[in-house]
Amino acid sequence: MSSIAFIGLGQMGKPMASNLIKKGHALTVYDVNKITMSEVQSLGSKSSTSPKEAAKGCEFIITMLPNGKLVEEVIFGQDGVIHSIGKGSLIIDMSTIHPLESDNLRNRLEKHNVEFMDAPVGRTSDNAITGTLLILAGGTKTQINRTSPILLCMGSEIVDAGGPGRGIRVKLINNFMSISLNALSAEAAALCEALELPLDIAIEVMKGTPAIKSHFTTTWVNKVLKNDLTPAFMIDLAHKDLSIALDVANQLHVPLSMGAAAREIYSQARAVGKGQLDWTAILEQTRSNSGLKNNNP
Ligand code: NAD
């Protein structure tokens, strides 16, 4: 059984703290919202009046807060964790914050000889309730081994992201993909509706294609990721098909911002002579636009 300070008892933090309590850990909780704090207290935790009071005597301090500024305030503020944290205790920030803010916190804490790891979570508040979060652990091997027993009370899977700061970075990539895909999916659904096509039929079709299965795990595997850009499906043809979709959408007055932006990248690839390459060469085009070194000509 570990002694844990849990700070931030919102949509995510409250069920996460509850699961730690259910598994027998001794929790001291803090939230600026006194109502939510007393609800968690009634499950068997101790309430506190500040992050400083919560952290006193605890082996682990978990923060689950809306943004980096608040995490900083909770740690370094006037009533912050830093003023009471004991030797050998470890701060685990599970919030989603900017990676540079997270690095900055780790570096500042290092100067105080306080250990810090980033361990943001994947999935949603439903998974927080069922204890099935995906935990993206950014810490040393020792930190991950040490924290695994408590992390596994809140999640069903821990991914070792490869070192300090990498958990929050892999979270950023995951959110970039899923949040952008949400908008792209909405464009596909809106076009579908404008075409009076049932969405369930479109979903059934896309389930078997990279549209839903993802390019990472289908088209890229044996092509661009293996430096083979001989065409299975050419950039020129992809550009033509996307242009037809944009034209149809235009006639139906359906704006497709994401689709139009994607076509520009295909146009750039064609402009530099990549039209006859496999469509996965879009990765090479994007890397080249970013000044990254290309593996392929
Ligand atoms: P939330 O807004 O529901 O909860 C935040 C909690 O922090 C609130 O209870 C609030 O009162 C408390 N708080 C604010 N300032 C505070 C302070 N100074 N001291 C103590 N407590 C304070 O947010 P959430 O949905 O629980 O998200 C928390 C974090 O988890 C965010 O970084 C979010 O991006 C991330 N996240 C959320 C989800 C999700 O599905 N909601 C999924 C994955 C990750």
Coordinates of C-alpha atoms and ligand atoms in Angstrom, one line a residue:
M1 CA 0.0 0.0 0.0
S2 CA 1.4 3.4 -1.0
S3 CA 0.7 6.8 0.4
I4 CA -0.4 9.0 -2.5
A5 CA -1.4 12.7 -2.8
F6 CA -3.9 13.1 -5.7
I7 CA -4.4 16.6 -6.9
G8 CA -7.1 17.4 -9.5
L9 CA -10.3 15.5 -9.1
G10 CA -12.2 16.3 -12.3
Q11 CA -13.7 14.1 -15.0
M12 CA -10.6 12.0 -15.1
G13 CA -8.9 12.5 -11.7
K14 CA -12.0 11.6 -9.6
P15 CA -12.5 8.1 -11.0
M16 CA -8.7 7.6 -11.1
A17 CA -8.4 8.5 -7.4
S18 CA -11.4 6.3 -6.6
N19 CA -9.7 3.3 -8.2
L20 CA -6.6 3.9 -6.1
I21 CA -8.7 4.0 -3.0
K22 CA -10.5 0.8 -4.0
K23 CA -7.2 -1.0 -4.4
G24 CA -6.3 -0.1 -0.9
H25 CA -3.9 2.9 -1.3
A26 CA -3.9 5.7 1.3
L27 CA -4.9 8.8 -0.5
T28 CA -4.8 12.5 0.5
V29 CA -6.7 14.5 -2.1
Y30 CA -6.8 18.1 -3.1
D31 CA -9.0 20.1 -5.5
V32 CA -10.0 23.7 -5.6
N33 CA -13.6 22.4 -5.9
K34 CA -14.6 21.4 -2.3
I35 CA -17.7 19.5 -3.4
T36 CA -15.8 17.0 -5.5
M37 CA -13.1 16.8 -2.8
S38 CA -15.7 15.8 -0.2
E39 CA -17.2 13.2 -2.6
V40 CA -13.8 11.5 -3.0
Q41 CA -13.3 11.9 0.8
S42 CA -16.5 9.9 1.4
L43 CA -14.9 7.0 -0.6
G44 CA -12.2 6.7 2.0
S45 CA -9.5 9.4 1.4
K46 CA -8.3 12.3 3.4
S47 CA -9.0 15.8 2.2
S48 CA -6.5 18.6 2.5
T49 CA -6.5 22.4 2.3
S50 CA -3.6 22.9 -0.2
P51 CA -1.2 20.9 -2.4
K52 CA 1.4 21.5 0.2
E53 CA -0.7 19.8 2.9
A54 CA -1.7 17.0 0.5
A55 CA 1.9 16.1 -0.4
K56 CA 3.2 16.0 3.2
G57 CA 4.5 12.5 4.0
C58 CA 3.3 11.0 0.7
E59 CA 5.5 8.7 -1.4
F60 CA 3.8 9.7 -4.6
I61 CA 2.1 12.9 -5.7
I62 CA -0.1 12.6 -8.7
T63 CA -1.4 15.6 -10.6
M64 CA -4.3 15.5 -13.1
L65 CA -5.0 19.0 -14.0
P66 CA -6.3 21.0 -17.0
N67 CA -3.1 22.6 -18.1
G68 CA 0.6 23.2 -17.5
K69 CA 0.2 26.5 -15.8
L70 CA -1.9 24.9 -13.1
V71 CA 0.5 22.0 -12.7
E72 CA 3.3 24.5 -12.2
E73 CA 1.2 26.4 -9.6
V74 CA 0.3 23.3 -7.7
I75 CA 4.0 22.3 -7.5
F76 CA 5.8 25.6 -7.2
G77 CA 3.1 28.0 -6.0
Q78 CA 2.9 29.6 -2.6
D79 CA 1.1 26.6 -1.2
G80 CA 2.7 24.2 -3.6
V81 CA 3.9 20.6 -3.2
I82 CA 7.6 21.7 -3.3
H83 CA 7.3 23.2 0.2
S84 CA 6.4 19.8 1.9
I85 CA 7.5 17.0 -0.4
G86 CA 9.7 14.4 1.4
K87 CA 13.0 13.0 0.3
G88 CA 12.7 10.2 -2.2
S89 CA 9.1 11.1 -3.1
L90 CA 8.1 11.2 -6.8
I91 CA 5.7 13.5 -8.6
I92 CA 3.7 11.9 -11.5
D93 CA 2.1 14.3 -13.8
M94 CA -0.7 12.6 -15.6
S95 CA -2.2 15.7 -17.2
T96 CA -1.9 16.5 -20.9
I97 CA 0.3 19.6 -21.0
H98 CA 2.9 21.1 -23.4
P99 CA 6.0 19.0 -23.5
L100 CA 8.3 22.0 -23.0
E101 CA 6.3 22.9 -19.9
S102 CA 6.8 19.3 -18.7
D103 CA 10.5 19.4 -19.4
N104 CA 10.8 22.7 -17.6
L105 CA 9.0 21.2 -14.5
R106 CA 11.4 18.2 -14.5
N107 CA 14.5 20.4 -14.8
R108 CA 13.4 22.7 -12.1
L109 CA 12.5 19.8 -9.8
E110 CA 15.9 18.2 -10.4
K111 CA 17.5 21.2 -8.9
H112 CA 15.5 20.5 -5.7
N113 CA 16.4 16.8 -5.9
V114 CA 12.8 15.9 -6.5
E115 CA 11.9 13.2 -9.0
F116 CA 9.3 13.8 -11.7
M117 CA 7.8 11.7 -14.4
D118 CA 5.3 12.4 -17.1
A119 CA 2.6 9.7 -17.4
P120 CA -0.3 11.1 -19.4
V121 CA -3.2 8.8 -20.3
G122 CA -4.9 7.7 -23.5
R123 CA -8.6 6.8 -23.9
T124 CA -11.5 8.6 -22.1
S125 CA -13.2 9.2 -18.8
D126 CA -15.2 6.0 -19.3
N127 CA -11.9 4.1 -19.2
A128 CA -10.9 6.2 -16.1
I129 CA -14.0 4.8 -14.4
T130 CA -13.3 1.2 -15.4
G131 CA -9.6 1.5 -14.6
T132 CA -8.7 0.7 -18.2
L133 CA -6.7 3.8 -19.2
L134 CA -3.7 3.5 -21.5
I135 CA -0.8 5.0 -19.5
L136 CA 2.0 6.5 -21.5
A137 CA 4.9 6.4 -19.1
G138 CA 7.8 8.9 -19.6
G139 CA 10.3 8.1 -17.0
T140 CA 13.4 6.1 -16.3
K141 CA 13.1 2.3 -16.1
T142 CA 13.5 2.5 -12.3
Q143 CA 10.7 5.1 -12.1
I144 CA 8.4 3.0 -14.3
N145 CA 9.1 -0.1 -12.3
R146 CA 8.5 1.8 -9.1
T147 CA 5.2 3.3 -10.2
S148 CA 3.7 0.4 -12.2
P149 CA 1.8 -1.1 -9.2
I150 CA -0.1 2.2 -8.7
L151 CA -0.4 3.1 -12.4
L152 CA -2.0 -0.3 -13.0
C153 CA -4.8 0.6 -10.5
M154 CA -5.9 3.3 -12.9
G155 CA -5.0 1.7 -16.3
S156 CA -4.9 -1.7 -17.9
E157 CA -1.8 -1.0 -20.0
I158 CA 1.4 0.9 -19.5
V159 CA 3.5 1.9 -22.5
D160 CA 7.1 2.6 -21.7
A161 CA 7.5 5.6 -24.0
G162 CA 11.3 5.4 -24.0
G163 CA 12.5 7.8 -21.3
P164 CA 11.7 11.1 -19.4
G165 CA 9.5 13.5 -21.5
R166 CA 8.6 10.9 -24.1
G167 CA 5.2 10.0 -22.5
I168 CA 3.9 13.5 -23.0
R169 CA 5.4 13.6 -26.5
V170 CA 3.7 10.3 -27.6
K171 CA 0.5 11.6 -26.2
L172 CA 0.9 14.7 -28.3
I173 CA 1.3 12.6 -31.5
N174 CA -1.7 10.5 -30.6
N175 CA -3.9 13.5 -29.9
F176 CA -2.7 15.3 -33.0
M177 CA -3.8 12.2 -35.1
S178 CA -7.0 11.5 -33.4
I179 CA -8.2 15.1 -33.1
S180 CA -7.3 15.9 -36.7
L181 CA -9.0 12.6 -37.9
N182 CA -12.1 13.6 -36.0
A183 CA -12.4 16.8 -38.2
L184 CA -11.5 14.8 -41.4
S185 CA -14.1 12.2 -40.4
A186 CA -16.7 14.9 -40.0
E187 CA -15.9 16.2 -43.5
A188 CA -16.4 12.7 -44.9
A189 CA -19.7 12.3 -43.0
A190 CA -20.9 15.7 -44.2
L191 CA -20.1 14.9 -47.8
C192 CA -21.8 11.6 -47.4
E193 CA -25.0 13.3 -46.1
A194 CA -24.9 15.9 -48.9
L195 CA -24.7 12.9 -51.4
E196 CA -27.7 11.3 -49.6
L197 CA -25.6 8.2 -49.0
P198 CA -26.2 6.3 -45.7
L199 CA -23.2 6.8 -43.5
D200 CA -23.3 3.2 -42.3
I201 CA -22.7 2.0 -45.9
A202 CA -19.7 4.3 -46.2
I203 CA -18.3 3.1 -42.8
E204 CA -18.7 -0.5 -43.9
V205 CA -16.6 0.2 -47.0
M206 CA -14.0 2.3 -45.2
K207 CA -13.5 -0.3 -42.5
G208 CA -11.7 -2.4 -45.1
T209 CA -9.5 0.4 -46.4
P210 CA -6.8 2.7 -45.1
A211 CA -9.6 5.3 -44.6
I212 CA -10.4 3.6 -41.3
K213 CA -7.6 1.1 -40.9
S214 CA -4.9 3.8 -41.1
H215 CA -2.0 4.2 -43.5
F216 CA 0.5 3.5 -40.8
T217 CA -0.5 -0.1 -40.6
T218 CA -1.6 -0.7 -44.2
T219 CA -0.2 1.2 -47.2
W220 CA 3.0 2.5 -45.6
V221 CA 4.2 -0.9 -44.3
N222 CA 5.7 -2.3 -47.4
K223 CA 6.1 0.9 -49.4
V224 CA 7.5 4.2 -48.0
L225 CA 8.6 2.6 -44.7
K226 CA 10.7 0.2 -46.8
N227 CA 11.9 2.9 -49.2
D228 CA 9.9 1.4 -52.0
L229 CA 8.1 4.1 -53.9
T230 CA 7.2 2.2 -57.0
P231 CA 3.6 2.9 -57.5
A232 CA 0.9 0.6 -56.1
F233 CA -1.4 3.6 -56.4
M234 CA 0.1 6.8 -58.0
I235 CA 0.2 10.3 -56.5
D236 CA -1.3 11.5 -59.8
L237 CA -4.3 9.2 -59.4
A238 CA -4.8 10.1 -55.8
H239 CA -4.7 13.8 -56.7
K240 CA -7.3 13.2 -59.4
D241 CA -9.6 11.3 -57.0
L242 CA -9.3 13.9 -54.3
S243 CA -10.0 16.6 -56.8
I244 CA -13.2 14.9 -57.9
A245 CA -14.3 14.7 -54.3
L246 CA -13.5 18.4 -53.7
D247 CA -15.3 19.3 -57.0
V248 CA -18.5 17.4 -56.0
A249 CA -18.4 18.9 -52.5
N250 CA -18.0 22.3 -54.0
Q251 CA -21.1 21.8 -56.2
L252 CA -23.0 20.7 -53.1
H253 CA -21.7 23.7 -51.1
V254 CA -19.9 21.4 -48.6
P255 CA -16.6 23.1 -47.6
L256 CA -13.9 20.5 -47.0
S257 CA -11.0 22.4 -45.4
M258 CA -9.0 19.3 -44.4
G259 CA -9.5 17.7 -47.8
A260 CA -8.5 20.9 -49.6
A261 CA -5.3 21.2 -47.5
A262 CA -4.5 17.5 -48.2
R263 CA -4.8 18.1 -51.9
E264 CA -2.2 20.9 -51.7
I265 CA 0.3 18.4 -50.5
Y266 CA -0.5 16.1 -53.4
S267 CA -0.1 19.1 -55.7
Q268 CA 3.3 20.0 -54.2
A269 CA 4.4 16.4 -54.7
R270 CA 3.4 16.5 -58.4
A271 CA 5.1 19.9 -58.8
V272 CA 8.4 18.5 -57.8
G273 CA 8.1 15.5 -60.1
K274 CA 6.7 12.9 -57.7
G275 CA 3.4 12.3 -59.6
Q276 CA 4.3 8.9 -60.7
L277 CA 5.5 7.7 -57.3
D278 CA 3.4 5.7 -54.9
W279 CA 0.9 7.8 -52.9
T280 CA 2.8 6.9 -49.7
A281 CA 5.5 9.2 -51.0
I282 CA 3.3 11.9 -49.4
L283 CA 5.4 11.1 -46.3
E284 CA 8.5 12.0 -48.2
Q285 CA 6.9 15.2 -49.5
T286 CA 5.9 16.2 -46.0
R287 CA 9.3 15.4 -44.6
S288 CA 10.9 17.5 -47.3
N289 CA 8.5 20.4 -46.6
S290 CA 9.7 20.2 -43.0
G291 CA 13.4 20.2 -44.0
L292 CA 13.8 16.7 -42.8
K293 CA 16.4 14.5 -44.5
N294 CA 14.7 12.3 -47.2
N295 CA 15.6 8.7 -47.5
N296 CA 14.3 8.6 -51.1
P297 CA 15.1 10.9 -54.0
Ligands
NAD1 P1 -11.5 18.5 -15.6 O1 -11.6 20.0 -15.9 O2 -12.8 17.7 -15.5 O3 -10.8 18.4 -14.1 C1 -9.8 19.2 -13.7 C2 -9.9 19.3 -12.2 O4 -8.8 20.1 -11.7 C3 -11.2 20.0 -11.7 O5 -11.8 19.2 -10.7 C4 -10.7 21.3 -11.1 O6 -11.5 21.8 -10.1 C5 -9.3 20.9 -10.7 N1 -8.4 22.1 -10.5 C6 -8.2 23.2 -11.3 N2 -7.3 24.0 -10.8 C7 -6.8 23.4 -9.7 C8 -5.8 23.8 -8.8 N3 -5.1 24.9 -8.9 N4 -5.6 22.9 -7.8 C9 -6.3 21.8 -7.6 N5 -7.3 21.4 -8.5 C10 -7.5 22.2 -9.5 O7 -10.5 17.9 -16.6 P2 -10.3 16.3 -16.9 O8 -11.2 16.0 -18.0 O9 -10.3 15.6 -15.6 O10 -8.8 16.4 -17.5 C11 -7.6 16.4 -16.7 C12 -6.5 16.2 -17.6 O11 -6.5 15.0 -18.3 C13 -6.3 17.3 -18.7 O12 -5.0 17.6 -18.9 C14 -6.9 16.6 -19.9 O13 -6.4 17.1 -21.1 C15 -6.4 15.1 -19.7 N6 -7.2 14.1 -20.3 C16 -8.6 14.2 -20.3 C17 -9.3 13.1 -20.9 C18 -10.8 13.2 -20.9 O14 -11.4 12.3 -21.6 N7 -11.5 14.0 -20.2 C19 -8.7 12.0 -21.5 C20 -7.3 12.0 -21.5 C21 -6.6 13.0 -20.9

